[in-house]
Amino acid sequence: MLVLLRQGKISKWFSGIGQEAISVGATLALHEDEWIMPLHRNLGVFTSRKMPLHKLFMQWQGSKNGYSKGRERSFHFGSKEHFICGMISHLGPQLAIADGVALAYKLKKQDKVSLAFTGEGGTSEGDFHEALNVAAVWDLPVIFIIENNGYGLSTPTSEQYRCENLIDKAKGYGMESVQIDGNNILEVYDTIKGVREYCINNQKPYLIECITFRMRGHEEASGTKYVPKEMFEEWNKKDPIKNYEHYLTEEKVLSEITIADIRNEFKKNIEGSLNLPTGRQVLSTAGSSESFSIEEELNDVYAAKKSNVKRQASETVSGSRGLKFFDAIKEGLQQSMQQHQNLLLMGQDIAEYGGAFKITEGFVEEFGKDRIRNTPLCESAIVGTALGLSLEGYKSVMEMQFADFVTVGFNQIINNLAKINYRWGQNADVVIRMPTGGGVGAGPFHSQSNEAWFIHTPGLKVVYPSSPEDAKGLLIAAINDPNPVMFFEHKALYRSVSGNVPKEYYEIEIGKAKVISIGQDVSIITYGAGVHWAVEYAEAHPEIAINIVDLRTLLPLDYPAIKEAVRSTGKILILHEDTLIGGIGGEISAWINENCFEWLDAPVMRCASLDTPIPFNLELEKNFMAKARLHQAIEKLLAY
Ligand SMILES: Cc1ncc(C[n+]2csc(CCOP(=O)(O)OP(=O)(O)O)c2C)c(N)n1
């Protein structure tokens, strides 16, 4: 790889030289169908799982025929076939994915472990703490391996942590641990084999610290100036490959001749694999000479849905009864739990307590604690766990206690859930319920509208119902969808809005808007609480014929429905509770200008909440809300 780098045939390389015994020993100690979450030093995981060198070379050369169709660099790819989950740059998020896989093994009563790697630098990340804590609290069979190689990029261990040894941290989690010589492959292999048995038999996690050294720069371009020369001399004597070779020679397992034969065979294999035809090869450094299709790029962002629900709610003629918005969500969740034996619910206080809003009250009695899971207070680890469950074929719904708290799970959602299908074809079958919105005097951290953060992220779906019938049907559709769905539930609607809801299990299609009322004077395109404001306004102003469109899904948007609203009235007001700048109103307005300009009789207008944090005082909050300026906005538009 160093030669290919010098030749400009790969763009970047993270070397594991000096640390090979850890990747190889750990991988060989596991069964081939046990998931591993490797990082950038772990080439040995990929080769020990016997991934063909030919395809690996194509991967690192950015070829369409690699493991990520040219979409990912260095070690950021995985392979379901080899039970390897690809890392994201952020390092720590790998750890909680191992929790999810281990939870799946535990629930299936399989004798298996998952194994996740971290560097000593990565142990400073919050994700390390969250993942180890969840694994301990939930008694999950996970092996966490720290490769302590002395430096995190240029940062020495003395500037990384203050405990004497990193395994000291295990005690704090109530976890067993051991520190070993990471440069001795037999010690690594034997230890991990034994630890694997322990984790399976005791259904517990385990922390292993492998002491080792990084013999090259962080990546090849970054150099090693900050490392004292003597360190290289000292650690060169402990080289894991040379020492193992020496040991095998002393034990008379190898001779000079067999060593030469093995080296020759490796050389031939490597050169042969490199020279195999790669299709039209493309170098990530030199730009693309391979033809990529935009259609394929867009298609691979989402996993294809296999529809299994025949009936749409609108086709339902009987069996409806009045339900509150809150009860409709509860029923959608409950019927989904009955429908999918592989569906779990996770969230803070959702079990016996029934959740902050009591949506899951009574669920523990019906579905048991295995499937209705109270979580520790750690949003990031639970999103990661949900992804790990998905790797093993589980569906999960995570309840954010309040949508505002999603900020501490943001990385896993934006960088892992959203991108994984596009990066290496692994779907994230996860729904995140987001109790959102204001009007309840709850202040800046319990009332935000934050849907726009997610609309800007390809790979997510964003659903935001306004009626009980839609809430139930869209939630069922979200759970049936194999992609990550952010499901927004306006808290103020929970108990204030009622409507007819079919009793049966049905889906409302994601990505389809609904016309709430037809009128010719002006169209209000809105969603969530905005739909109720618009209806209330229309009822109070019968003299204006208002066309109201409820978007219901914000990603993907229903462009034909938006186009029809423009065509039928020529005047568009986009109304949302979210603040103005960067809200979805701007996106819709831009799209209308580009695609429907000839039908417009006035500029597209937006009515949104003030560009301030949402305040606590009820009068201030009322003034903050878009609703306070709705009349003014409609008058302005009509007068244009
Ligand atoms: C969240 C985040 N912050 C910073 C970085 C940049 N970065 C990449 S690797 C690295 C050092 C990692 O050190 P360690 O965990 O000890 O692993 P090592 O590289 O030594 O194997 C840093 C700072 C990153 N990738 N992600």
XYZ file of C-alpha atoms in Angstrom, residues 73-489:
417
model
C -12.250 6.280 1.086
C -9.689 4.357 3.164
C -11.317 2.052 5.746
C -14.760 3.622 5.722
C -16.560 0.684 4.197
C -18.157 -2.492 5.398
C -19.410 -5.758 4.015
C -22.485 -7.587 5.247
C -21.141 -10.761 3.693
C -18.042 -10.552 5.884
C -19.804 -9.223 9.007
C -17.684 -6.096 9.011
C -19.349 -2.769 9.796
C -17.601 0.169 8.147
C -16.429 3.030 10.341
C -17.265 6.697 9.976
C -14.452 9.204 10.485
C -15.719 10.107 13.931
C -14.322 6.860 15.460
C -16.383 6.537 18.669
C -19.732 5.798 16.977
C -18.488 2.307 16.078
C -18.682 1.253 19.721
C -22.444 1.567 20.226
C -23.180 -0.269 16.992
C -21.509 -3.268 18.619
C -24.009 -2.890 21.491
C -26.912 -3.195 19.057
C -25.496 -6.283 17.384
C -24.831 -7.892 20.765
C -28.369 -7.080 21.878
C -29.672 -8.852 18.769
C -27.521 -11.922 19.581
C -28.790 -11.878 23.142
C -32.442 -11.639 22.129
C -32.010 -14.427 19.582
C -30.262 -16.465 22.293
C -27.288 -17.024 20.003
C -23.871 -17.852 21.411
C -22.118 -14.924 19.782
C -20.200 -11.758 20.596
C -19.624 -8.511 18.739
C -16.256 -6.803 18.842
C -15.436 -3.103 18.506
C -12.089 -1.342 18.241
C -11.030 2.046 19.531
C -7.699 3.840 19.775
C -6.692 5.340 23.115
C -7.574 8.740 21.623
C -11.089 7.521 20.924
C -11.577 6.631 24.594
C -11.825 10.359 25.325
C -14.970 10.624 23.211
C -18.366 10.628 24.883
C -19.342 7.727 22.637
C -16.837 5.496 24.442
C -18.453 6.198 27.791
C -22.009 5.812 26.491
C -21.360 2.566 24.637
C -19.537 0.865 27.520
C -22.162 1.979 29.979
C -25.056 0.647 27.867
C -23.263 -2.659 27.286
C -22.732 -3.028 31.039
C -26.249 -2.011 32.071
C -27.877 -4.262 29.457
C -25.448 -7.177 30.034
C -24.426 -7.360 26.397
C -21.781 -9.741 25.057
C -19.464 -7.152 23.508
C -15.672 -7.152 23.434
C -14.276 -3.615 23.453
C -10.645 -3.445 22.381
C -8.476 -0.399 23.001
C -5.360 -0.263 20.844
C -3.156 1.930 22.975
C -0.453 2.900 20.486
C 0.941 5.902 22.325
C -0.343 8.706 20.109
C -3.680 10.037 18.871
C -2.436 11.773 15.740
C 0.293 13.813 17.506
C -1.238 13.784 20.995
C 0.657 11.583 23.471
C -1.206 9.593 26.101
C -0.112 12.080 28.796
C -2.350 14.663 27.121
C -5.163 12.204 26.461
C -6.103 10.764 29.881
C -5.158 10.880 33.558
C -5.939 7.375 34.772
C -2.946 5.098 35.125
C -4.214 2.485 32.704
C -7.214 2.711 30.439
C -8.579 -0.547 31.799
C -9.064 1.281 35.105
C -12.117 2.782 33.452
C -13.809 -0.624 33.249
C -14.412 -0.685 37.007
C -16.497 2.444 36.695
C -18.817 0.613 34.330
C -18.945 -2.547 36.414
C -17.058 -4.419 33.713
C -14.159 -6.880 33.739
C -10.989 -5.928 31.895
C -7.454 -6.999 31.077
C -4.340 -5.311 29.735
C -2.202 -7.348 27.343
C 0.841 -7.153 25.084
C -0.757 -6.143 21.791
C 2.378 -7.085 19.856
C 2.203 -10.761 20.735
C -0.289 -12.432 18.444
C -0.577 -15.562 20.579
C -1.390 -13.494 23.658
C -3.947 -11.493 21.703
C -5.545 -14.584 20.166
C -5.656 -16.614 23.388
C -6.961 -13.716 25.456
C -9.723 -12.843 23.043
C -10.732 -16.463 22.591
C -11.075 -16.761 26.365
C -12.835 -13.415 26.701
C -15.256 -14.456 23.967
C -16.232 -17.525 26.011
C -16.603 -15.350 29.114
C -18.860 -12.839 27.318
C -21.083 -15.583 25.940
C -21.305 -17.668 29.101
C -21.804 -14.730 31.452
C -23.673 -12.478 28.999
C -21.425 -9.563 29.859
C -19.145 -7.112 28.048
C -15.369 -7.023 28.510
C -12.696 -4.364 28.015
C -9.264 -5.289 26.661
C -6.393 -2.808 26.449
C -3.707 -3.850 23.977
C -0.398 -2.079 24.538
C 1.251 -1.415 21.199
C 2.948 1.270 19.144
C 2.236 3.084 15.895
C 5.341 2.680 13.712
C 4.223 5.115 10.987
C 2.588 8.551 11.016
C -1.098 8.935 11.795
C -1.575 8.703 8.071
C 1.286 8.599 5.646
C 1.319 12.307 4.845
C 1.415 13.478 8.462
C 4.903 12.255 9.431
C 6.311 11.253 12.829
C 8.470 14.232 13.848
C 6.823 14.476 17.260
C 7.811 10.889 18.196
C 11.258 10.457 19.863
C 13.547 8.308 17.683
C 14.390 5.941 20.574
C 10.749 4.917 20.693
C 10.964 3.530 17.163
C 14.166 1.663 18.031
C 12.621 0.237 21.168
C 9.377 -0.826 19.484
C 11.104 -2.109 16.391
C 12.534 -4.826 18.634
C 8.956 -5.726 19.566
C 7.692 -5.948 15.992
C 4.803 -8.428 16.114
C 5.527 -10.122 12.791
C 9.296 -10.471 13.160
C 8.917 -11.788 16.696
C 6.287 -14.325 15.743
C 8.409 -15.464 12.827
C 11.376 -15.810 15.170
C 9.288 -17.793 17.661
C 7.986 -20.151 14.968
C 11.518 -20.674 13.668
C 12.792 -21.469 17.169
C 9.925 -23.900 17.619
C 10.921 -25.429 14.288
C 7.533 -24.759 12.751
C 9.174 -22.562 10.114
C 12.512 -22.785 8.355
C 14.368 -20.250 6.199
C 12.931 -22.025 3.175
C 9.320 -22.042 4.286
C 9.561 -18.361 5.219
C 10.872 -17.548 1.745
C 8.109 -19.659 0.203
C 5.415 -17.887 2.215
C 6.808 -14.484 1.282
C 6.925 -15.431 -2.378
C 3.383 -16.701 -2.276
C 2.171 -13.478 -0.647
C 4.046 -11.388 -3.181
C 2.534 -13.318 -6.059
C -0.948 -13.097 -4.576
C -0.648 -9.349 -4.015
C 0.806 -8.576 -7.411
C -1.604 -10.907 -9.170
C -4.580 -9.293 -7.398
C -3.330 -5.837 -8.282
C -2.925 -6.716 -11.925
C -6.310 -8.345 -12.367
C -8.573 -6.262 -14.580
C -10.495 -3.831 -12.400
C -13.029 -2.694 -14.919
C -12.332 0.878 -15.898
C -10.196 1.897 -12.961
C -10.688 5.233 -11.348
C -8.272 6.856 -8.935
C -9.706 8.918 -6.134
C -6.704 11.234 -6.497
C -6.872 11.746 -10.213
C -10.590 12.308 -10.694
C -13.057 10.051 -12.373
C -12.567 8.300 -15.644
C -15.318 5.826 -14.884
C -18.845 6.764 -15.865
C -21.196 7.099 -12.917
C -24.932 7.388 -13.289
C -26.750 10.120 -11.396
C -29.804 7.895 -11.251
C -27.883 5.105 -9.524
C -26.304 7.582 -7.100
C -29.702 8.934 -6.091
C -31.307 5.488 -5.945
C -28.716 4.095 -3.568
C -29.306 6.779 -0.948
C -32.361 4.831 0.218
C -33.022 1.115 0.586
C -35.944 -0.134 -1.492
C -39.118 -0.745 0.432
C -40.891 -4.063 0.156
C -44.489 -3.053 0.720
C -46.472 -5.437 2.858
C -49.549 -3.425 3.743
C -52.240 -3.435 1.092
C -54.737 -0.916 2.282
C -54.441 2.861 2.535
C -56.533 4.620 5.168
C -58.516 6.598 2.619
C -59.855 3.330 1.232
C -61.170 2.357 4.615
C -64.898 2.808 4.760
C -65.865 1.387 8.119
C -64.476 0.727 11.537
C -63.333 4.278 12.313
C -63.868 6.015 15.637
C -62.763 9.245 17.233
C -59.282 9.171 18.737
C -56.951 11.787 20.113
C -53.709 12.399 18.201
C -51.898 10.858 21.152
C -54.016 7.664 21.111
C -53.590 7.305 17.359
C -49.804 7.248 17.739
C -50.094 4.798 20.586
C -52.290 2.523 18.470
C -49.917 2.730 15.503
C -47.044 1.715 17.738
C -48.992 -1.038 19.440
C -50.242 -2.591 16.187
C -46.736 -2.396 14.740
C -45.375 -4.232 17.780
C -47.996 -6.930 17.225
C -47.184 -7.080 13.535
C -43.380 -7.250 13.807
C -41.912 -9.672 16.312
C -38.503 -8.169 15.443
C -39.500 -4.631 16.459
C -38.101 -3.063 19.665
C -38.935 0.252 21.316
C -36.161 2.083 23.152
C -36.160 5.337 25.081
C -35.765 6.981 28.428
C -38.508 6.044 30.899
C -40.658 4.362 28.245
C -41.158 1.049 30.090
C -43.048 0.935 33.416
C -43.317 4.736 33.542
C -44.860 4.806 30.047
C -42.690 7.601 28.634
C -42.707 11.344 29.324
C -46.003 11.652 27.427
C -47.348 8.219 28.433
C -47.535 6.999 24.844
C -46.110 3.592 25.761
C -48.070 3.140 28.983
C -49.078 -0.505 29.380
C -46.679 -1.716 26.681
C -44.350 -3.541 29.080
C -47.253 -5.691 30.243
C -48.153 -6.574 26.661
C -44.714 -6.895 25.050
C -42.268 -7.454 27.913
C -39.077 -5.701 28.980
C -36.937 -7.224 26.237
C -38.878 -5.335 23.582
C -39.851 -2.203 25.544
C -36.477 -0.990 26.700
C -35.767 1.760 29.183
C -32.441 3.251 28.236
C -29.787 5.012 30.260
C -29.570 8.739 29.528
C -27.471 8.492 26.361
C -29.078 9.429 23.058
C -25.971 8.852 20.937
C -25.424 5.274 22.131
C -29.081 4.385 21.669
C -29.142 5.600 18.057
C -25.949 3.585 17.525
C -27.525 0.568 19.202
C -30.546 0.899 16.910
C -28.211 0.765 13.929
C -26.494 -2.335 15.320
C -29.898 -3.994 15.705
C -30.597 -3.213 12.070
C -27.390 -4.994 11.032
C -28.915 -8.127 12.548
C -32.373 -7.693 10.978
C -34.205 -5.949 13.830
C -36.421 -2.904 13.510
C -36.443 -0.310 16.247
C -38.265 2.818 17.267
C -36.394 5.158 19.535
C -38.293 7.779 21.490
C -36.463 11.045 21.986
C -37.931 12.270 25.239
C -38.119 15.700 23.595
C -37.076 16.453 20.012
C -34.658 19.042 21.434
C -32.465 16.277 22.912
C -31.671 14.931 19.479
C -28.673 17.275 19.450
C -26.724 14.801 21.587
C -27.528 11.950 19.199
C -26.967 14.080 16.114
C -23.745 12.526 14.854
C -25.103 8.979 14.767
C -28.212 10.136 12.895
C -26.571 12.435 10.367
C -23.390 10.501 9.702
C -24.277 6.891 10.374
C -28.007 6.252 9.911
C -28.422 8.632 6.990
C -25.337 7.700 4.987
C -24.800 3.996 5.557
C -27.003 2.672 2.750
C -25.343 4.925 0.193
C -21.842 4.180 1.534
C -21.915 0.404 1.570
C -25.440 -0.872 1.082
C -26.420 -1.509 4.695
C -29.837 -0.131 5.592
C -30.695 1.500 8.919
C -34.165 0.280 9.835
C -34.781 2.875 12.524
C -37.582 5.296 13.387
C -36.870 8.161 15.754
C -39.952 9.632 17.369
C -39.565 13.350 17.957
C -42.053 15.023 20.346
C -41.646 18.552 19.037
C -42.975 22.071 18.914
C -44.083 24.915 21.144
C -47.198 26.630 22.379
C -46.885 24.940 25.741
C -44.659 27.459 27.573
C -41.783 25.031 27.888
C -38.910 27.308 26.867
C -35.901 27.001 24.554
C -34.990 23.354 25.230
C -38.393 21.657 25.282
C -40.192 23.378 22.393
C -37.904 23.752 19.401
C -38.889 22.977 15.852
C -35.783 21.298 14.446
C -37.081 19.405 11.416
C -35.030 21.551 9.039
C -31.768 20.079 10.397
C -32.814 16.691 9.066
C -34.440 17.755 5.824
C -30.995 18.845 4.706
C -29.614 15.328 5.153
C -29.932 12.911 2.221
C -30.676 9.409 3.474
C -33.217 10.398 6.111
C -36.967 10.589 5.667
C -38.786 13.285 7.609
C -42.445 12.778 8.440
C -44.643 15.286 10.266
C -48.366 14.426 10.593
C -51.084 16.840 11.688
C -54.114 14.578 12.185
C -54.703 11.403 14.206
C -55.538 9.340 11.103
C -52.323 10.432 9.393
C -50.270 10.021 12.563
C -51.223 6.368 12.898
C -50.910 5.497 9.211
C -47.668 7.385 8.719
C -46.108 5.879 11.836
C -46.953 2.386 10.587
C -45.489 3.279 7.188
C -42.347 4.673 8.863
C -41.857 1.452 10.812
C -42.377 -0.632 7.662
C -39.879 1.522 5.791
C -36.356 0.034 5.886
C -34.813 3.532 5.991
C -34.203 5.892 8.922
C -37.293 8.031 9.501
C -37.468 11.094 11.737
C -41.076 11.095 12.929
C -42.186 14.455 14.314
C -45.128 14.536 16.729
